[in-house]
JSON list of C-alpha atoms in Angstrom, two decimals:
[
{"chain": "A", "resi": 1, "resn": "MET", "atom": "CA", "xyz": [33.90, -34.35, -0.13]},
{"chain": "A", "resi": 2, "resn": "LEU", "atom": "CA", "xyz": [30.67, -33.14, -1.71]},
{"chain": "A", "resi": 3, "resn": "ALA", "atom": "CA", "xyz": [29.62, -29.71, -0.42]},
{"chain": "A", "resi": 4, "resn": "VAL", "atom": "CA", "xyz": [26.61, -27.62, -1.42]},
{"chain": "A", "resi": 5, "resn": "VAL", "atom": "CA", "xyz": [25.56, -24.14, -0.30]},
{"chain": "A", "resi": 6, "resn": "PHE", "atom": "CA", "xyz": [21.90, -23.23, -0.75]},
{"chain": "A", "resi": 7, "resn": "ASP", "atom": "CA", "xyz": [20.12, -19.92, -0.80]},
{"chain": "A", "resi": 8, "resn": "MET", "atom": "CA", "xyz": [16.82, -20.05, 1.09]},
{"chain": "A", "resi": 9, "resn": "ASP", "atom": "CA", "xyz": [14.13, -17.69, -0.23]},
{"chain": "A", "resi": 10, "resn": "GLY", "atom": "CA", "xyz": [12.99, -18.78, -3.67]},
{"chain": "A", "resi": 11, "resn": "VAL", "atom": "CA", "xyz": [15.21, -21.89, -3.62]},
{"chain": "A", "resi": 12, "resn": "LEU", "atom": "CA", "xyz": [14.15, -24.02, -0.65]},
{"chain": "A", "resi": 13, "resn": "LEU", "atom": "CA", "xyz": [11.20, -21.98, 0.59]},
{"chain": "A", "resi": 14, "resn": "ASP", "atom": "CA", "xyz": [8.54, -20.40, -1.60]},
{"chain": "A", "resi": 15, "resn": "THR", "atom": "CA", "xyz": [8.62, -17.22, 0.47]},
{"chain": "A", "resi": 16, "resn": "GLU", "atom": "CA", "xyz": [9.05, -14.97, -2.55]},
{"chain": "A", "resi": 17, "resn": "SER", "atom": "CA", "xyz": [5.52, -15.71, -3.73]},
{"chain": "A", "resi": 18, "resn": "VAL", "atom": "CA", "xyz": [4.34, -14.68, -0.26]},
{"chain": "A", "resi": 19, "resn": "CYS", "atom": "CA", "xyz": [6.47, -11.54, -0.55]},
{"chain": "A", "resi": 20, "resn": "ARG", "atom": "CA", "xyz": [4.83, -10.70, -3.87]},
{"chain": "A", "resi": 21, "resn": "LYS", "atom": "CA", "xyz": [1.36, -10.90, -2.32]},
{"chain": "A", "resi": 22, "resn": "ALA", "atom": "CA", "xyz": [2.45, -8.68, 0.56]},
{"chain": "A", "resi": 23, "resn": "TRP", "atom": "CA", "xyz": [3.90, -6.05, -1.77]},
{"chain": "A", "resi": 24, "resn": "TYR", "atom": "CA", "xyz": [0.73, -5.95, -3.86]},
{"chain": "A", "resi": 25, "resn": "LEU", "atom": "CA", "xyz": [-1.33, -5.60, -0.69]},
{"chain": "A", "resi": 26, "resn": "CYS", "atom": "CA", "xyz": [0.82, -2.96, 1.02]},
{"chain": "A", "resi": 27, "resn": "GLY", "atom": "CA", "xyz": [2.03, -1.05, -2.04]},
{"chain": "A", "resi": 28, "resn": "PRO", "atom": "CA", "xyz": [-1.12, 1.04, -2.65]},
{"chain": "A", "resi": 29, "resn": "GLN", "atom": "CA", "xyz": [-1.11, 2.11, 1.00]},
{"chain": "A", "resi": 30, "resn": "TYR", "atom": "CA", "xyz": [2.24, 3.80, 0.33]},
{"chain": "A", "resi": 31, "resn": "GLY", "atom": "CA", "xyz": [1.39, 5.24, -3.06]},
{"chain": "A", "resi": 32, "resn": "ILE", "atom": "CA", "xyz": [2.88, 2.46, -5.18]},
{"chain": "A", "resi": 33, "resn": "LYS", "atom": "CA", "xyz": [0.78, 1.75, -8.26]},
{"chain": "A", "resi": 34, "resn": "ALA", "atom": "CA", "xyz": [-0.14, -1.88, -8.83]},
{"chain": "A", "resi": 35, "resn": "SER", "atom": "CA", "xyz": [1.60, -1.74, -12.21]},
{"chain": "A", "resi": 36, "resn": "SER", "atom": "CA", "xyz": [4.85, -0.72, -10.48]},
{"chain": "A", "resi": 37, "resn": "VAL", "atom": "CA", "xyz": [4.94, -3.48, -7.87]},
{"chain": "A", "resi": 38, "resn": "GLU", "atom": "CA", "xyz": [6.28, -6.28, -10.08]},
{"chain": "A", "resi": 39, "resn": "PRO", "atom": "CA", "xyz": [9.14, -4.24, -11.63]},
{"chain": "A", "resi": 40, "resn": "LEU", "atom": "CA", "xyz": [10.17, -3.03, -8.17]},
{"chain": "A", "resi": 41, "resn": "LEU", "atom": "CA", "xyz": [10.00, -6.51, -6.71]},
{"chain": "A", "resi": 42, "resn": "ARG", "atom": "CA", "xyz": [12.16, -7.92, -9.49]},
{"chain": "A", "resi": 43, "resn": "LYS", "atom": "CA", "xyz": [14.83, -5.30, -8.81]},
{"chain": "A", "resi": 44, "resn": "CYS", "atom": "CA", "xyz": [14.83, -6.19, -5.11]},
{"chain": "A", "resi": 45, "resn": "VAL", "atom": "CA", "xyz": [14.93, -10.00, -5.38]},
{"chain": "A", "resi": 46, "resn": "GLY", "atom": "CA", "xyz": [18.04, -11.39, -3.69]},
{"chain": "A", "resi": 47, "resn": "SER", "atom": "CA", "xyz": [18.78, -8.15, -1.82]},
{"chain": "A", "resi": 48, "resn": "ASN", "atom": "CA", "xyz": [18.92, -7.44, 1.90]},
{"chain": "A", "resi": 49, "resn": "GLN", "atom": "CA", "xyz": [16.87, -4.70, 3.56]},
{"chain": "A", "resi": 50, "resn": "ASP", "atom": "CA", "xyz": [19.47, -1.98, 3.02]},
{"chain": "A", "resi": 51, "resn": "LYS", "atom": "CA", "xyz": [19.81, -2.78, -0.69]},
{"chain": "A", "resi": 52, "resn": "MET", "atom": "CA", "xyz": [16.04, -2.85, -1.07]},
{"chain": "A", "resi": 53, "resn": "LYS", "atom": "CA", "xyz": [15.74, 0.57, 0.54]},
{"chain": "A", "resi": 54, "resn": "GLU", "atom": "CA", "xyz": [18.38, 1.92, -1.84]},
{"chain": "A", "resi": 55, "resn": "THR", "atom": "CA", "xyz": [16.43, 0.53, -4.80]},
{"chain": "A", "resi": 56, "resn": "LEU", "atom": "CA", "xyz": [13.16, 1.99, -3.58]},
{"chain": "A", "resi": 57, "resn": "TYR", "atom": "CA", "xyz": [14.74, 5.42, -3.04]},
{"chain": "A", "resi": 58, "resn": "LEU", "atom": "CA", "xyz": [16.27, 5.28, -6.50]},
{"chain": "A", "resi": 59, "resn": "GLU", "atom": "CA", "xyz": [13.01, 4.30, -8.18]},
{"chain": "A", "resi": 60, "resn": "LEU", "atom": "CA", "xyz": [10.50, 6.23, -6.07]},
{"chain": "A", "resi": 61, "resn": "GLY", "atom": "CA", "xyz": [12.49, 9.18, -4.75]},
{"chain": "A", "resi": 62, "resn": "LYS", "atom": "CA", "xyz": [14.28, 10.00, -1.50]},
{"chain": "A", "resi": 63, "resn": "ASP", "atom": "CA", "xyz": [11.01, 11.00, 0.17]},
{"chain": "A", "resi": 64, "resn": "PHE", "atom": "CA", "xyz": [9.48, 7.56, -0.22]},
{"chain": "A", "resi": 65, "resn": "PRO", "atom": "CA", "xyz": [8.96, 5.94, 3.23]},
{"chain": "A", "resi": 66, "resn": "ALA", "atom": "CA", "xyz": [10.93, 2.83, 2.29]},
{"chain": "A", "resi": 67, "resn": "LYS", "atom": "CA", "xyz": [11.55, 1.68, 5.86]},
{"chain": "A", "resi": 68, "resn": "ASP", "atom": "CA", "xyz": [7.86, 1.89, 6.76]},
{"chain": "A", "resi": 69, "resn": "PHE", "atom": "CA", "xyz": [6.78, 0.14, 3.57]},
{"chain": "A", "resi": 70, "resn": "LEU", "atom": "CA", "xyz": [9.25, -2.72, 4.02]},
{"chain": "A", "resi": 71, "resn": "GLN", "atom": "CA", "xyz": [8.23, -3.10, 7.66]},
{"chain": "A", "resi": 72, "resn": "ALA", "atom": "CA", "xyz": [4.55, -3.25, 6.72]},
{"chain": "A", "resi": 73, "resn": "ALA", "atom": "CA", "xyz": [5.27, -5.82, 4.01]},
{"chain": "A", "resi": 74, "resn": "ALA", "atom": "CA", "xyz": [7.40, -7.88, 6.41]},
{"chain": "A", "resi": 75, "resn": "GLU", "atom": "CA", "xyz": [4.61, -7.93, 8.98]},
{"chain": "A", "resi": 76, "resn": "GLU", "atom": "CA", "xyz": [2.12, -9.05, 6.34]},
{"chain": "A", "resi": 77, "resn": "ILE", "atom": "CA", "xyz": [4.51, -11.80, 5.22]},
{"chain": "A", "resi": 78, "resn": "GLN", "atom": "CA", "xyz": [4.86, -13.07, 8.79]},
{"chain": "A", "resi": 79, "resn": "ARG", "atom": "CA", "xyz": [1.08, -13.04, 9.27]},
{"chain": "A", "resi": 80, "resn": "GLU", "atom": "CA", "xyz": [0.60, -15.19, 6.19]},
{"chain": "A", "resi": 81, "resn": "LEU", "atom": "CA", "xyz": [3.41, -17.57, 7.13]},
{"chain": "A", "resi": 82, "resn": "LYS", "atom": "CA", "xyz": [1.98, -18.03, 10.63]},
{"chain": "A", "resi": 83, "resn": "ARG", "atom": "CA", "xyz": [-1.51, -18.51, 9.22]},
{"chain": "A", "resi": 84, "resn": "ASP", "atom": "CA", "xyz": [-0.71, -20.84, 6.32]},
{"chain": "A", "resi": 85, "resn": "GLY", "atom": "CA", "xyz": [2.69, -22.28, 7.27]},
{"chain": "A", "resi": 86, "resn": "ILE", "atom": "CA", "xyz": [6.05, -22.12, 5.50]},
{"chain": "A", "resi": 87, "resn": "PRO", "atom": "CA", "xyz": [5.67, -23.04, 1.81]},
{"chain": "A", "resi": 88, "resn": "ILE", "atom": "CA", "xyz": [8.41, -25.45, 0.74]},
{"chain": "A", "resi": 89, "resn": "LYS", "atom": "CA", "xyz": [9.66, -25.49, -2.84]},
{"chain": "A", "resi": 90, "resn": "GLU", "atom": "CA", "xyz": [9.09, -28.63, -4.88]},
{"chain": "A", "resi": 91, "resn": "GLY", "atom": "CA", "xyz": [12.01, -31.02, -4.53]},
{"chain": "A", "resi": 92, "resn": "ALA", "atom": "CA", "xyz": [13.55, -29.38, -1.46]},
{"chain": "A", "resi": 93, "resn": "PRO", "atom": "CA", "xyz": [13.05, -32.27, 1.00]},
{"chain": "A", "resi": 94, "resn": "GLU", "atom": "CA", "xyz": [14.15, -34.79, -1.61]},
{"chain": "A", "resi": 95, "resn": "ILE", "atom": "CA", "xyz": [17.42, -33.10, -2.56]},
{"chain": "A", "resi": 96, "resn": "LEU", "atom": "CA", "xyz": [18.35, -32.32, 1.05]},
{"chain": "A", "resi": 97, "resn": "THR", "atom": "CA", "xyz": [17.60, -35.86, 2.17]},
{"chain": "A", "resi": 98, "resn": "SER", "atom": "CA", "xyz": [19.62, -37.32, -0.70]},
{"chain": "A", "resi": 99, "resn": "LEU", "atom": "CA", "xyz": [22.60, -35.05, -0.09]},
{"chain": "A", "resi": 100, "resn": "TYR", "atom": "CA", "xyz": [22.50, -35.64, 3.65]},
{"chain": "A", "resi": 101, "resn": "GLN", "atom": "CA", "xyz": [22.48, -39.38, 3.13]},
{"chain": "A", "resi": 102, "resn": "GLN", "atom": "CA", "xyz": [25.54, -39.01, 0.92]},
{"chain": "A", "resi": 103, "resn": "GLY", "atom": "CA", "xyz": [27.40, -37.39, 3.79]},
{"chain": "A", "resi": 104, "resn": "ALA", "atom": "CA", "xyz": [27.56, -34.09, 1.91]},
{"chain": "A", "resi": 105, "resn": "ARG", "atom": "CA", "xyz": [28.45, -30.92, 3.79]},
{"chain": "A", "resi": 106, "resn": "LEU", "atom": "CA", "xyz": [25.51, -28.52, 3.53]},
{"chain": "A", "resi": 107, "resn": "ALA", "atom": "CA", "xyz": [25.32, -24.80, 4.23]},
{"chain": "A", "resi": 108, "resn": "LEU", "atom": "CA", "xyz": [22.66, -22.12, 3.95]},
{"chain": "A", "resi": 109, "resn": "ALA", "atom": "CA", "xyz": [23.65, -18.61, 2.82]},
{"chain": "A", "resi": 110, "resn": "SER", "atom": "CA", "xyz": [20.80, -16.08, 2.84]},
{"chain": "A", "resi": 111, "resn": "SER", "atom": "CA", "xyz": [20.47, -12.30, 2.76]},
{"chain": "A", "resi": 112, "resn": "THR", "atom": "CA", "xyz": [17.81, -12.68, 5.46]},
{"chain": "A", "resi": 113, "resn": "ARG", "atom": "CA", "xyz": [19.03, -12.22, 9.04]},
{"chain": "A", "resi": 114, "resn": "THR", "atom": "CA", "xyz": [20.35, -15.42, 10.62]},
{"chain": "A", "resi": 115, "resn": "SER", "atom": "CA", "xyz": [17.76, -15.72, 13.40]},
{"chain": "A", "resi": 116, "resn": "GLN", "atom": "CA", "xyz": [14.92, -15.50, 10.89]},
{"chain": "A", "resi": 117, "resn": "VAL", "atom": "CA", "xyz": [16.60, -18.03, 8.61]},
{"chain": "A", "resi": 118, "resn": "GLU", "atom": "CA", "xyz": [16.93, -20.48, 11.48]},
{"chain": "A", "resi": 119, "resn": "GLU", "atom": "CA", "xyz": [13.33, -19.95, 12.55]},
{"chain": "A", "resi": 120, "resn": "GLU", "atom": "CA", "xyz": [11.88, -20.44, 9.07]},
{"chain": "A", "resi": 121, "resn": "LEU", "atom": "CA", "xyz": [14.01, -23.49, 8.32]},
{"chain": "A", "resi": 122, "resn": "SER", "atom": "CA", "xyz": [12.98, -25.00, 11.66]},
{"chain": "A", "resi": 123, "resn": "ARG", "atom": "CA", "xyz": [9.29, -24.38, 11.01]},
{"chain": "A", "resi": 124, "resn": "ALA", "atom": "CA", "xyz": [9.68, -25.96, 7.58]},
{"chain": "A", "resi": 125, "resn": "GLY", "atom": "CA", "xyz": [11.43, -29.00, 9.06]},
{"chain": "A", "resi": 126, "resn": "LEU", "atom": "CA", "xyz": [14.63, -28.40, 7.07]},
{"chain": "A", "resi": 127, "resn": "TYR", "atom": "CA", "xyz": [16.99, -26.91, 9.64]},
{"chain": "A", "resi": 128, "resn": "GLY", "atom": "CA", "xyz": [18.61, -30.14, 10.74]},
{"chain": "A", "resi": 129, "resn": "TYR", "atom": "CA", "xyz": [20.08, -30.85, 7.31]},
{"chain": "A", "resi": 130, "resn": "PHE", "atom": "CA", "xyz": [22.54, -27.96, 7.53]},
{"chain": "A", "resi": 131, "resn": "HIS", "atom": "CA", "xyz": [26.00, -27.99, 9.05]},
{"chain": "A", "resi": 132, "resn": "TYR", "atom": "CA", "xyz": [26.43, -24.24, 8.77]},
{"chain": "A", "resi": 133, "resn": "VAL", "atom": "CA", "xyz": [23.97, -21.35, 8.50]},
{"chain": "A", "resi": 134, "resn": "ILE", "atom": "CA", "xyz": [24.83, -17.73, 7.77]},
{"chain": "A", "resi": 135, "resn": "GLY", "atom": "CA", "xyz": [22.51, -14.78, 7.24]},
{"chain": "A", "resi": 136, "resn": "GLY", "atom": "CA", "xyz": [22.90, -11.27, 5.96]},
{"chain": "A", "resi": 137, "resn": "ASP", "atom": "CA", "xyz": [23.48, -9.84, 9.42]},
{"chain": "A", "resi": 138, "resn": "ARG", "atom": "CA", "xyz": [26.81, -11.68, 9.68]},
{"chain": "A", "resi": 139, "resn": "ILE", "atom": "CA", "xyz": [28.45, -10.13, 6.65]},
{"chain": "A", "resi": 140, "resn": "LYS", "atom": "CA", "xyz": [29.58, -6.62, 5.79]},
{"chain": "A", "resi": 141, "resn": "ARG", "atom": "CA", "xyz": [28.86, -6.75, 2.05]},
{"chain": "A", "resi": 142, "resn": "SER", "atom": "CA", "xyz": [25.67, -8.32, 0.73]},
{"chain": "A", "resi": 143, "resn": "LYS", "atom": "CA", "xyz": [25.10, -10.25, -2.48]},
{"chain": "A", "resi": 144, "resn": "PRO", "atom": "CA", "xyz": [26.31, -9.83, -5.25]},
{"chain": "A", "resi": 145, "resn": "ASP", "atom": "CA", "xyz": [29.52, -9.46, -3.24]},
{"chain": "A", "resi": 146, "resn": "PRO", "atom": "CA", "xyz": [31.09, -12.93, -2.75]},
{"chain": "A", "resi": 147, "resn": "GLU", "atom": "CA", "xyz": [31.60, -12.49, 1.01]},
{"chain": "A", "resi": 148, "resn": "ILE", "atom": "CA", "xyz": [28.66, -14.61, 2.17]},
{"chain": "A", "resi": 149, "resn": "TYR", "atom": "CA", "xyz": [29.64, -17.58, 0.00]},
{"chain": "A", "resi": 150, "resn": "LEU", "atom": "CA", "xyz": [33.27, -17.35, 1.01]},
{"chain": "A", "resi": 151, "resn": "LYS", "atom": "CA", "xyz": [32.22, -17.40, 4.66]},
{"chain": "A", "resi": 152, "resn": "ALA", "atom": "CA", "xyz": [29.85, -20.30, 4.06]},
{"chain": "A", "resi": 153, "resn": "CYS", "atom": "CA", "xyz": [32.69, -22.33, 2.55]},
{"chain": "A", "resi": 154, "resn": "GLN", "atom": "CA", "xyz": [34.95, -21.35, 5.42]},
{"chain": "A", "resi": 155, "resn": "GLY", "atom": "CA", "xyz": [32.26, -22.45, 7.87]},
{"chain": "A", "resi": 156, "resn": "LEU", "atom": "CA", "xyz": [32.03, -25.84, 6.16]},
{"chain": "A", "resi": 157, "resn": "GLY", "atom": "CA", "xyz": [35.80, -26.18, 5.90]},
{"chain": "A", "resi": 158, "resn": "VAL", "atom": "CA", "xyz": [35.73, -26.62, 2.12]},
{"chain": "A", "resi": 159, "resn": "LEU", "atom": "CA", "xyz": [37.28, -24.88, -0.88]},
{"chain": "A", "resi": 160, "resn": "PRO", "atom": "CA", "xyz": [34.95, -22.67, -2.95]},
{"chain": "A", "resi": 161, "resn": "GLU", "atom": "CA", "xyz": [36.09, -24.17, -6.25]},
{"chain": "A", "resi": 162, "resn": "GLU", "atom": "CA", "xyz": [35.11, -27.63, -4.99]},
{"chain": "A", "resi": 163, "resn": "THR", "atom": "CA", "xyz": [31.69, -26.51, -3.78]},
{"chain": "A", "resi": 164, "resn": "TYR", "atom": "CA", "xyz": [28.30, -26.17, -5.49]},
{"chain": "A", "resi": 165, "resn": "ALA", "atom": "CA", "xyz": [25.90, -23.27, -4.93]},
{"chain": "A", "resi": 166, "resn": "VAL", "atom": "CA", "xyz": [22.16, -23.33, -5.64]},
{"chain": "A", "resi": 167, "resn": "GLU", "atom": "CA", "xyz": [20.61, -19.92, -6.31]},
{"chain": "A", "resi": 168, "resn": "ASP", "atom": "CA", "xyz": [17.52, -18.34, -7.87]},
{"chain": "A", "resi": 169, "resn": "SER", "atom": "CA", "xyz": [18.36, -14.62, -8.12]},
{"chain": "A", "resi": 170, "resn": "TYR", "atom": "CA", "xyz": [20.75, -12.66, -10.31]},
{"chain": "A", "resi": 171, "resn": "ASN", "atom": "CA", "xyz": [22.64, -11.24, -7.33]},
{"chain": "A", "resi": 172, "resn": "GLY", "atom": "CA", "xyz": [22.84, -14.67, -5.75]},
{"chain": "A", "resi": 173, "resn": "VAL", "atom": "CA", "xyz": [24.31, -16.22, -8.90]},
{"chain": "A", "resi": 174, "resn": "ARG", "atom": "CA", "xyz": [26.77, -13.34, -9.18]},
{"chain": "A", "resi": 175, "resn": "SER", "atom": "CA", "xyz": [27.79, -13.72, -5.55]},
{"chain": "A", "resi": 176, "resn": "ALA", "atom": "CA", "xyz": [28.40, -17.46, -5.74]},
{"chain": "A", "resi": 177, "resn": "SER", "atom": "CA", "xyz": [30.16, -17.22, -9.09]},
{"chain": "A", "resi": 178, "resn": "ARG", "atom": "CA", "xyz": [32.47, -14.45, -7.89]},
{"chain": "A", "resi": 179, "resn": "ALA", "atom": "CA", "xyz": [33.33, -16.57, -4.86]},
{"chain": "A", "resi": 180, "resn": "GLY", "atom": "CA", "xyz": [34.41, -19.35, -7.21]},
{"chain": "A", "resi": 181, "resn": "LEU", "atom": "CA", "xyz": [31.64, -21.85, -6.53]},
{"chain": "A", "resi": 182, "resn": "LYS", "atom": "CA", "xyz": [30.10, -24.06, -9.20]},
{"chain": "A", "resi": 183, "resn": "THR", "atom": "CA", "xyz": [26.78, -22.29, -9.42]},
{"chain": "A", "resi": 184, "resn": "LEU", "atom": "CA", "xyz": [23.46, -23.93, -10.30]},
{"chain": "A", "resi": 185, "resn": "MET", "atom": "CA", "xyz": [20.46, -21.68, -10.94]},
{"chain": "A", "resi": 186, "resn": "VAL", "atom": "CA", "xyz": [16.81, -22.54, -10.33]},
{"chain": "A", "resi": 187, "resn": "PRO", "atom": "CA", "xyz": [14.92, -19.43, -11.54]},
{"chain": "A", "resi": 188, "resn": "ASP", "atom": "CA", "xyz": [11.97, -18.32, -9.44]},
{"chain": "A", "resi": 189, "resn": "ILE", "atom": "CA", "xyz": [10.70, -14.77, -10.01]},
{"chain": "A", "resi": 190, "resn": "LEU", "atom": "CA", "xyz": [13.52, -13.85, -12.41]},
{"chain": "A", "resi": 191, "resn": "GLU", "atom": "CA", "xyz": [14.02, -15.52, -15.77]},
{"chain": "A", "resi": 192, "resn": "PRO", "atom": "CA", "xyz": [17.64, -16.37, -16.69]},
{"chain": "A", "resi": 193, "resn": "THR", "atom": "CA", "xyz": [19.50, -13.85, -18.83]},
{"chain": "A", "resi": 194, "resn": "GLU", "atom": "CA", "xyz": [22.53, -14.29, -21.07]},
{"chain": "A", "resi": 195, "resn": "GLU", "atom": "CA", "xyz": [24.67, -13.17, -18.14]},
{"chain": "A", "resi": 196, "resn": "MET", "atom": "CA", "xyz": [23.18, -15.90, -15.94]},
{"chain": "A", "resi": 197, "resn": "GLU", "atom": "CA", "xyz": [23.77, -18.51, -18.63]},
{"chain": "A", "resi": 198, "resn": "GLU", "atom": "CA", "xyz": [27.41, -17.47, -18.72]},
{"chain": "A", "resi": 199, "resn": "LEU", "atom": "CA", "xyz": [27.86, -17.51, -14.95]},
{"chain": "A", "resi": 200, "resn": "ALA", "atom": "CA", "xyz": [25.87, -20.62, -14.06]},
{"chain": "A", "resi": 201, "resn": "GLU", "atom": "CA", "xyz": [27.13, -24.14, -14.64]},
{"chain": "A", "resi": 202, "resn": "GLY", "atom": "CA", "xyz": [23.54, -25.26, -15.05]},
{"chain": "A", "resi": 203, "resn": "ILE", "atom": "CA", "xyz": [20.03, -23.78, -15.13]},
{"chain": "A", "resi": 204, "resn": "PHE", "atom": "CA", "xyz": [17.19, -26.01, -13.98]},
{"chain": "A", "resi": 205, "resn": "ARG", "atom": "CA", "xyz": [13.42, -25.99, -13.83]},
{"chain": "A", "resi": 206, "resn": "ASP", "atom": "CA", "xyz": [13.33, -27.21, -10.22]},
{"chain": "A", "resi": 207, "resn": "LEU", "atom": "CA", "xyz": [15.35, -28.87, -7.48]},
{"chain": "A", "resi": 208, "resn": "PHE", "atom": "CA", "xyz": [14.67, -32.32, -8.91]},
{"chain": "A", "resi": 209, "resn": "GLY", "atom": "CA", "xyz": [16.75, -31.24, -11.90]},
{"chain": "A", "resi": 210, "resn": "VAL", "atom": "CA", "xyz": [19.55, -30.11, -9.59]},
{"chain": "A", "resi": 211, "resn": "LYS", "atom": "CA", "xyz": [19.39, -33.43, -7.74]},
{"chain": "A", "resi": 212, "resn": "SER", "atom": "CA", "xyz": [19.70, -35.39, -10.99]},
{"chain": "A", "resi": 213, "resn": "TYR", "atom": "CA", "xyz": [22.59, -33.22, -12.13]},
{"chain": "A", "resi": 214, "resn": "LEU", "atom": "CA", "xyz": [24.51, -33.75, -8.90]},
{"chain": "A", "resi": 215, "resn": "GLU", "atom": "CA", "xyz": [23.87, -37.49, -9.04]},
{"chain": "A", "resi": 216, "resn": "GLN", "atom": "CA", "xyz": [25.45, -37.56, -12.49]},
{"chain": "A", "resi": 217, "resn": "ASN", "atom": "CA", "xyz": [28.27, -35.06, -11.95]},
{"chain": "A", "resi": 218, "resn": "ALA", "atom": "CA", "xyz": [29.27, -34.93, -8.27]},
{"chain": "A", "resi": 219, "resn": "VAL", "atom": "CA", "xyz": [32.60, -36.54, -7.43]},
{"chain": "A", "resi": 220, "resn": "ILE", "atom": "CA", "xyz": [31.11, -38.97, -4.91]},
{"chain": "A", "resi": 221, "resn": "TRP", "atom": "CA", "xyz": [27.69, -40.53, -5.05]},
{"chain": "A", "resi": 222, "resn": "ASN", "atom": "CA", "xyz": [26.91, -43.66, -3.10]},
{"chain": "A", "resi": 223, "resn": "THR", "atom": "CA", "xyz": [23.68, -45.33, -4.18]},
{"chain": "A", "resi": 224, "resn": "ASP", "atom": "CA", "xyz": [23.75, -47.54, -1.04]},
{"chain": "A", "resi": 225, "resn": "SER", "atom": "CA", "xyz": [23.49, -44.67, 1.43]},
{"chain": "A", "resi": 226, "resn": "LYS", "atom": "CA", "xyz": [19.84, -45.03, 2.49]},
{"chain": "A", "resi": 227, "resn": "ASN", "atom": "CA", "xyz": [20.77, -46.42, 5.90]},
{"chain": "A", "resi": 228, "resn": "VAL", "atom": "CA", "xyz": [22.23, -43.09, 7.00]},
{"chain": "A", "resi": 229, "resn": "SER", "atom": "CA", "xyz": [20.07, -41.60, 9.78]},
{"chain": "A", "resi": 230, "resn": "LEU", "atom": "CA", "xyz": [18.20, -38.45, 8.86]},
{"chain": "A", "resi": 231, "resn": "PRO", "atom": "CA", "xyz": [18.64, -35.28, 10.93]},
{"chain": "A", "resi": 232, "resn": "ASP", "atom": "CA", "xyz": [16.70, -34.74, 14.13]},
{"chain": "A", "resi": 233, "resn": "GLY", "atom": "CA", "xyz": [15.81, -31.12, 13.42]},
{"chain": "A", "resi": 234, "resn": "HIS", "atom": "CA", "xyz": [18.86, -29.52, 14.98]},
{"chain": "A", "resi": 235, "resn": "CYS", "atom": "CA", "xyz": [21.91, -28.04, 13.28]},
{"chain": "A", "resi": 236, "resn": "HIS", "atom": "CA", "xyz": [24.79, -30.47, 13.82]},
{"chain": "A", "resi": 237, "resn": "THR", "atom": "CA", "xyz": [27.67, -28.01, 14.07]},
{"chain": "A", "resi": 238, "resn": "ASP", "atom": "CA", "xyz": [28.16, -24.59, 15.50]},
{"chain": "A", "resi": 239, "resn": "ARG", "atom": "CA", "xyz": [27.06, -21.50, 13.60]},
{"chain": "A", "resi": 240, "resn": "ARG", "atom": "CA", "xyz": [30.23, -19.47, 14.10]},
{"chain": "A", "resi": 241, "resn": "HIS", "atom": "CA", "xyz": [30.27, -16.55, 13.14]},
{"chain": "A", "resi": 242, "resn": "GLN", "atom": "CA", "xyz": [31.23, -27.10, -17.96]},
{"chain": "A", "resi": 243, "resn": "ARG", "atom": "CA", "xyz": [28.41, -24.59, -18.14]},
{"chain": "A", "resi": 244, "resn": "ALA", "atom": "CA", "xyz": [27.09, -28.01, -19.00]},
{"chain": "A", "resi": 245, "resn": "VAL", "atom": "CA", "xyz": [23.36, -28.00, -18.51]},
{"chain": "A", "resi": 246, "resn": "ARG", "atom": "CA", "xyz": [20.32, -25.90, -19.15]},
{"chain": "A", "resi": 247, "resn": "GLU", "atom": "CA", "xyz": [16.98, -27.59, -18.82]},
{"chain": "A", "resi": 248, "resn": "ASP", "atom": "CA", "xyz": [14.04, -26.34, -20.85]},
{"chain": "A", "resi": 249, "resn": "LEU", "atom": "CA", "xyz": [12.27, -23.93, -18.53]}
]
């Protein structure tokens, strides 16, 4: 059985570009220089709120109002998403539709809290593709710890070593790799490093590249699967709680 676990922010949804705008807007209000925003953001990509606060304290000092800054940025992000809609990454509908038609088991594993993940996927029209959804509030140890990917595989009823993961961040790739999944990286804010090239089975420019790779390398791929009904917008199960390829980027 083909199984794939996706990250959300920066992989399926282009929310990290929205986050960048919010940080640049809110940063000066909290004493963050414009030149410092990008380095801070890069260190926080793929982290949950607690990890981001730790990073901000480490970089800006214990007196920095990290909680207030992150709250202000989060509110700005939500304002933009409500105003302009959820931005979907190129290739996301195509790869999810293709995998769903193959009968693949699909999960979503995000550091974002589960309720927010479900809301954003629903607003983007992608929620119904997933058989299992887990957010950062349902784990004890966040990425790069493998816990979230192990739980995602458990929720799908599949073995990690037989499952693909699609990630964009360093911590996400580390998490999936440590859990034993075959990890595919689609860089967003962060460029791939030598470590990422070692950990990832493939690095791709976009999700179309991932789709092509799975079509060529997945164990099952039925080209006559177009008659399978597409999802109706609802999750279909409960939500219980050869480094072979690198495309030119």
